[in-house]
Amino acid sequence: MLTVNGVTKKYKKFLANDNLSFTIADGEIGILLGPNGAGKSTIIKSIAGLLRYEGDIEINGIDNHELEAKKMLGYIPEMPALYDTLTIDEHLEFVRRAYKVEDTGIKEKLLERFELTDKRKKMGKELSKGMQQKVSICCALIHDPKVVIFDEPMVGLDPHAIKELKALFQELKAEGKTVLISTHMIDTIEDYWDVAHIMMNGKIAATKHNRPGSADEKSLDELFFQITEGSAAASTAAKKSEEEEA
Amino acid sequence: MLSAYLYRTRKSLLKRPLKFVLLLLALAMSVFMIFFPTLMAGEEDAVVRNPNVVLGGVSLVLIVMFNFMFFSGVKSGVIGFSQSDVNFHMAGPFSPKFNLIILVEGIIATCAILLWVLSCQVAVLYQLFGVSSADVIAILCGSALTMIIGFLISSFIGAKFAEDEKKKRNFLIGLAVVDILYVGAFVLTCMNKYGSFDTFKALGFKGIMAEFGTSVFSQVYPVAGWISLIYAGIVKNSLVYLIVGIALIVLTFVAIYLLYSKSELDYYETAIAYAQKVADIKEARKAGVDTDTANINRKIKVGKESLKTGWGANAFATMHFLQNARASKLFFVNSLGLMYRLICAVYMFIMSRSAGEDMGPMYYTVMGLTMITLLNVVVYGGGKTVLEFNKPYIFMVPESASSKLFYCLLADLPEIIFDSVLCAAIIWYFAKVKIFIAVGVFVMMIVFDYLCELVALIELRICRGLGRFLLMFVRYVLVYAILLIAIIPAAIVYNIVGSLMAFVLTMAGCGVIIIAVLLLASANIIDRVEFNS
């Protein structure tokens, strides 16, 4: 379970996150949706323990700065952070050893799943952005984390990798893990999410739960455009989705 | 181009007042150093100015600057184009030759840093050559001109060889051979004049400089020698020197113009590839990640080395060892450090030949150690540990902050030990100290190398957004301050005990205390991180 309680983050005078609070339960996929500059990456980095902030963040009830919490957290950054002169194999081996994970063959499984087996001897600097993103995902999953946070994970990935990633979200959910995904690409979000928080100017402007049979509620598209662009854009989005459905 | 650069600099400075203040301080320091010889003129221990020695010194400095710019220009070639240069200029209606001029913007910053570093060495130049403030201004102006011409020629050659690394390497080797032949020819000419090498050697450093300053050798060296010729014309009131020097420089500019306008260049593919890499690095920085930019132009291949050890925090050490082993067969050799040690050896050689006879080992040891430590600000200001702080792993791996930092720093130990051995050898040989004092210097250098690394870590944590030039300036000031703090008690101990060994070990002891204080003050450097600041 991931709990964010009253988190405020300022960059000098700029308020990037304003008293954010939300919870993602075990076996749930949470989405942070919002335009560029809404504060999504800031809260993701705060959860990963990479920023200083006011408020509380807990991973399965433990403060995110504690070592026990770090063991349970997997983080996929927006920009893959690989070592230029380490191979894909060595990246995974380094993270496995640093997290003290016994060699149970998980490395091979991840390499195979993301079609990296034949490129395992390539160095970080030789990889394309998409490849680097795949390695970054493998590194974050190698220690079998209980909570996984993805910051704009689809950017730069090829269609096959996107499909694999979406399947992975479902698998993580089925395994009872907590997943949080930040994205500004509303088109990439299908029906796999449980709760979506729409962010605007550092705040959560709306929260929508994905419940079957709630036809009277606004769709995620409508809600998103209503918040980010106003009601006119929302009605255009509603018409568009009706046309698509028809 | 220049006005756009100045506009951007002005806007950026106004937005950041601290940056502006630090830049003013750096400029004030430069101005003070330029007028240092004037201030010293009335003093009892003022160095007597010999025009021939000065001319030799000016030529030597300009030749060094020209070589630096020329070698780095040819080596780096067409690195320096941004993605916007590619989109707007290379795709636009401009010729490849014209587009090379874009790189001038990048060179302005490099020139500024080099000229500032040079102006900070005025005290050394004064001690060595007895330069006046006018000489210093001539050196700075001459250096700027030398660097600009050197850059224009070398970037053209670099672009010509952009597709062929082998040709580029052979060309650079050829240049080095020409330099060696040039020095050899000067020495041989002097030996013929004075009868033997020993007689020539007996002239001493200043004598050799005077000989060089009056010889044709100081005037024939391309560009640097011709600019020296102009200054020789001013110093010696020689209209012939002045006219010949100016004519040669004007002809050089004409030749550069013809070179750029008449030849065909095809370097876009390489330039675009590097521009993409630079763009990736910039994107990564926006996301709070710095990549290892130092390796942008290096070819590193995967060998037999592998990651088979390390567990928990220790994995950082083994991973760094692996990276070092991959980067060089001699994993304990820091190539940049080696180059700086060579500079230190030359500096100590010159100092030991030019200073007065009453200067003992203590004087040379202090001068040498100060020079070595200040150069280490560059060498150990960007090590593997500093780069590790630009990636999230050190913050995310579930191990204690102190153990992660310890193992990262441990991985630098082989490099630091090797470097300290070299430093101790330089001090032992040139300062003529006893072997056990050299061992003390070895211990002190290990402490001070780590101190430089720690200062860099803390400085980057506090004032990361200052930019390359000001970060370097602040780091210099901090290390100067630490040196002063360590030297004061060491000097007191030396005065009481009268032992150089006690001096060196007190310096090392002070360094350890300062490290402990810095570590205590920055205990939360990993735990309370601000990764995206």
mmCIF file of N, CA, C and O in Angstrom, chain A residues 16-55:
data_model
loop_
_atom_site.group_PDB
_atom_site.id
_atom_site.type_symbol
_atom_site.label_atom_id
_atom_site.label_comp_id
_atom_site.label_asym_id
_atom_site.label_seq_id
_atom_site.Cartn_x
_atom_site.Cartn_y
_atom_site.Cartn_z
ATOM 1 N N ALA A 16 5.170 23.230 -6.250
ATOM 2 C CA ALA A 16 5.039 22.130 -7.214
ATOM 3 C C ALA A 16 3.976 21.129 -6.776
ATOM 4 O O ALA A 16 3.248 20.598 -7.612
ATOM 5 N N ASN A 17 3.920 20.847 -5.490
ATOM 6 C CA ASN A 17 2.884 19.963 -4.930
ATOM 7 C C ASN A 17 2.260 20.677 -3.745
ATOM 8 O O ASN A 17 2.971 21.138 -2.843
ATOM 9 N N ASP A 18 0.920 20.772 -3.762
ATOM 10 C CA ASP A 18 0.241 21.542 -2.721
ATOM 11 C C ASP A 18 -0.648 20.621 -1.875
ATOM 12 O O ASP A 18 -1.758 20.281 -2.274
ATOM 13 N N ASN A 19 -0.115 20.198 -0.754
ATOM 14 C CA ASN A 19 -0.877 19.407 0.223
ATOM 15 C C ASN A 19 -1.573 18.194 -0.428
ATOM 16 O O ASN A 19 -2.775 18.006 -0.294
ATOM 17 N N LEU A 20 -0.788 17.380 -1.096
ATOM 18 C CA LEU A 20 -1.351 16.207 -1.790
ATOM 19 C C LEU A 20 -1.612 15.063 -0.817
ATOM 20 O O LEU A 20 -0.769 14.779 0.040
ATOM 21 N N SER A 21 -2.738 14.414 -0.969
ATOM 22 C CA SER A 21 -3.034 13.222 -0.167
ATOM 23 C C SER A 21 -3.763 12.206 -1.050
ATOM 24 O O SER A 21 -4.733 12.568 -1.722
ATOM 25 N N PHE A 22 -3.280 11.001 -1.074
ATOM 26 C CA PHE A 22 -4.007 9.910 -1.739
ATOM 27 C C PHE A 22 -3.441 8.581 -1.265
ATOM 28 O O PHE A 22 -2.358 8.522 -0.670
ATOM 29 N N THR A 23 -4.194 7.541 -1.524
ATOM 30 C CA THR A 23 -3.765 6.197 -1.129
ATOM 31 C C THR A 23 -4.006 5.241 -2.289
ATOM 32 O O THR A 23 -5.028 5.331 -2.960
ATOM 33 N N ILE A 24 -3.042 4.374 -2.529
ATOM 34 C CA ILE A 24 -3.243 3.310 -3.526
ATOM 35 C C ILE A 24 -3.113 1.992 -2.744
ATOM 36 O O ILE A 24 -2.069 1.734 -2.134
ATOM 37 N N ALA A 25 -4.159 1.203 -2.778
ATOM 38 C CA ALA A 25 -4.158 -0.033 -1.986
ATOM 39 C C ALA A 25 -3.393 -1.151 -2.696
ATOM 40 O O ALA A 25 -3.043 -1.025 -3.875
ATOM 41 N N ASP A 26 -3.182 -2.232 -1.953
ATOM 42 C CA ASP A 26 -2.529 -3.410 -2.546
ATOM 43 C C ASP A 26 -3.394 -3.937 -3.689
ATOM 44 O O ASP A 26 -4.624 -3.968 -3.572
ATOM 45 N N GLY A 27 -2.758 -4.339 -4.776
ATOM 46 C CA GLY A 27 -3.499 -4.890 -5.911
ATOM 47 C C GLY A 27 -4.257 -3.843 -6.697
ATOM 48 O O GLY A 27 -5.154 -4.181 -7.468
ATOM 49 N N GLU A 28 -3.877 -2.575 -6.511
ATOM 50 C CA GLU A 28 -4.536 -1.487 -7.261
ATOM 51 C C GLU A 28 -3.538 -0.801 -8.191
ATOM 52 O O GLU A 28 -2.350 -0.698 -7.876
ATOM 53 N N ILE A 29 -4.083 -0.332 -9.310
ATOM 54 C CA ILE A 29 -3.245 0.488 -10.204
ATOM 55 C C ILE A 29 -3.766 1.921 -10.134
ATOM 56 O O ILE A 29 -4.928 2.177 -10.445
ATOM 57 N N GLY A 30 -2.918 2.817 -9.709
ATOM 58 C CA GLY A 30 -3.279 4.235 -9.625
ATOM 59 C C GLY A 30 -2.640 5.000 -10.761
ATOM 60 O O GLY A 30 -1.522 4.685 -11.187
ATOM 61 N N ILE A 31 -3.377 5.972 -11.271
ATOM 62 C CA ILE A 31 -2.839 6.792 -12.370
ATOM 63 C C ILE A 31 -2.754 8.237 -11.895
ATOM 64 O O ILE A 31 -3.718 8.745 -11.303
ATOM 65 N N LEU A 32 -1.622 8.863 -12.169
ATOM 66 C CA LEU A 32 -1.515 10.311 -11.951
ATOM 67 C C LEU A 32 -1.567 10.944 -13.328
ATOM 68 O O LEU A 32 -0.652 10.747 -14.139
ATOM 69 N N LEU A 33 -2.617 11.658 -13.586
ATOM 70 C CA LEU A 33 -2.825 12.207 -14.916
ATOM 71 C C LEU A 33 -2.768 13.735 -14.833
ATOM 72 O O LEU A 33 -3.279 14.319 -13.882
ATOM 73 N N GLY A 34 -2.166 14.353 -15.808
ATOM 74 C CA GLY A 34 -2.124 15.818 -15.776
ATOM 75 C C GLY A 34 -1.256 16.359 -16.876
ATOM 76 O O GLY A 34 -0.421 15.623 -17.424
ATOM 77 N N PRO A 35 -1.448 17.624 -17.214
ATOM 78 C CA PRO A 35 -0.606 18.208 -18.273
ATOM 79 C C PRO A 35 0.840 18.388 -17.785
ATOM 80 O O PRO A 35 1.122 18.198 -16.599
ATOM 81 N N ASN A 36 1.722 18.771 -18.709
ATOM 82 C CA ASN A 36 3.119 19.035 -18.314
ATOM 83 C C ASN A 36 3.150 20.126 -17.251
ATOM 84 O O ASN A 36 2.431 21.114 -17.343
ATOM 85 N N GLY A 37 3.974 19.920 -16.251
ATOM 86 C CA GLY A 37 4.131 20.936 -15.197
ATOM 87 C C GLY A 37 3.056 20.865 -14.126
ATOM 88 O O GLY A 37 2.971 21.756 -13.273
ATOM 89 N N ALA A 38 2.241 19.806 -14.126
ATOM 90 C CA ALA A 38 1.170 19.703 -13.122
ATOM 91 C C ALA A 38 1.708 19.277 -11.763
ATOM 92 O O ALA A 38 1.036 19.459 -10.744
ATOM 93 N N GLY A 39 2.902 18.694 -11.737
ATOM 94 C CA GLY A 39 3.507 18.265 -10.472
ATOM 95 C C GLY A 39 3.550 16.749 -10.313
ATOM 96 O O GLY A 39 3.817 16.244 -9.222
ATOM 97 N N LYS A 40 3.320 16.019 -11.403
ATOM 98 C CA LYS A 40 3.291 14.544 -11.333
ATOM 99 C C LYS A 40 4.676 13.969 -11.007
ATOM 100 O O LYS A 40 4.822 13.159 -10.091
ATOM 101 N N SER A 41 5.683 14.417 -11.774
ATOM 102 C CA SER A 41 7.029 13.876 -11.551
ATOM 103 C C SER A 41 7.550 14.252 -10.171
ATOM 104 O O SER A 41 8.310 13.490 -9.561
ATOM 105 N N THR A 42 7.146 15.426 -9.683
ATOM 106 C CA THR A 42 7.614 15.861 -8.364
ATOM 107 C C THR A 42 7.106 14.921 -7.276
ATOM 108 O O THR A 42 7.892 14.494 -6.415
ATOM 109 N N ILE A 43 5.838 14.555 -7.334
ATOM 110 C CA ILE A 43 5.304 13.660 -6.295
ATOM 111 C C ILE A 43 5.891 12.258 -6.454
ATOM 112 O O ILE A 43 6.196 11.579 -5.467
ATOM 113 N N ILE A 44 6.126 11.843 -7.718
ATOM 114 C CA ILE A 44 6.735 10.525 -7.954
ATOM 115 C C ILE A 44 8.143 10.496 -7.343
ATOM 116 O O ILE A 44 8.524 9.543 -6.662
ATOM 117 N N LYS A 45 8.901 11.579 -7.579
ATOM 118 C CA LYS A 45 10.267 11.637 -7.028
ATOM 119 C C LYS A 45 10.236 11.715 -5.510
ATOM 120 O O LYS A 45 11.117 11.178 -4.832
ATOM 121 N N SER A 46 9.249 12.402 -4.979
ATOM 122 C CA SER A 46 9.131 12.485 -3.516
ATOM 123 C C SER A 46 8.847 11.100 -2.946
ATOM 124 O O SER A 46 9.426 10.715 -1.926
ATOM 125 N N ILE A 47 7.975 10.346 -3.612
ATOM 126 C CA ILE A 47 7.673 8.982 -3.141
ATOM 127 C C ILE A 47 8.945 8.127 -3.194
ATOM 128 O O ILE A 47 9.213 7.338 -2.289
ATOM 129 N N ALA A 48 9.750 8.323 -4.261
ATOM 130 C CA ALA A 48 10.995 7.554 -4.396
ATOM 131 C C ALA A 48 12.064 8.005 -3.401
ATOM 132 O O ALA A 48 13.134 7.394 -3.321
ATOM 133 N N GLY A 49 11.793 9.071 -2.651
ATOM 134 C CA GLY A 49 12.758 9.560 -1.654
ATOM 135 C C GLY A 49 13.857 10.392 -2.275
ATOM 136 O O GLY A 49 14.937 10.530 -1.709
ATOM 137 N N LEU A 50 13.584 10.950 -3.464
ATOM 138 C CA LEU A 50 14.623 11.712 -4.161
ATOM 139 C C LEU A 50 14.479 13.224 -3.976
ATOM 140 O O LEU A 50 15.273 13.984 -4.501
ATOM 141 N N LEU A 51 13.441 13.632 -3.272
ATOM 142 C CA LEU A 51 13.260 15.069 -3.017
ATOM 143 C C LEU A 51 12.921 15.290 -1.545
ATOM 144 O O LEU A 51 12.390 14.393 -0.888
ATOM 145 N N ARG A 52 13.210 16.490 -1.082
ATOM 146 C CA ARG A 52 12.789 16.869 0.278
ATOM 147 C C ARG A 52 11.396 17.498 0.185
ATOM 148 O O ARG A 52 11.147 18.274 -0.734
ATOM 149 N N TYR A 53 10.553 17.203 1.137
ATOM 150 C CA TYR A 53 9.178 17.705 1.078
ATOM 151 C C TYR A 53 8.616 17.797 2.495
ATOM 152 O O TYR A 53 9.210 17.265 3.442
ATOM 153 N N GLU A 54 7.467 18.442 2.594
ATOM 154 C CA GLU A 54 6.743 18.460 3.874
ATOM 155 C C GLU A 54 5.608 17.453 3.758
ATOM 156 O O GLU A 54 4.987 17.337 2.705
ATOM 157 N N GLY A 55 5.309 16.741 4.827
ATOM 158 C CA GLY A 55 4.231 15.750 4.804
ATOM 159 C C GLY A 55 4.764 14.352 5.041
ATOM 160 O O GLY A 55 5.936 14.177 5.402
#
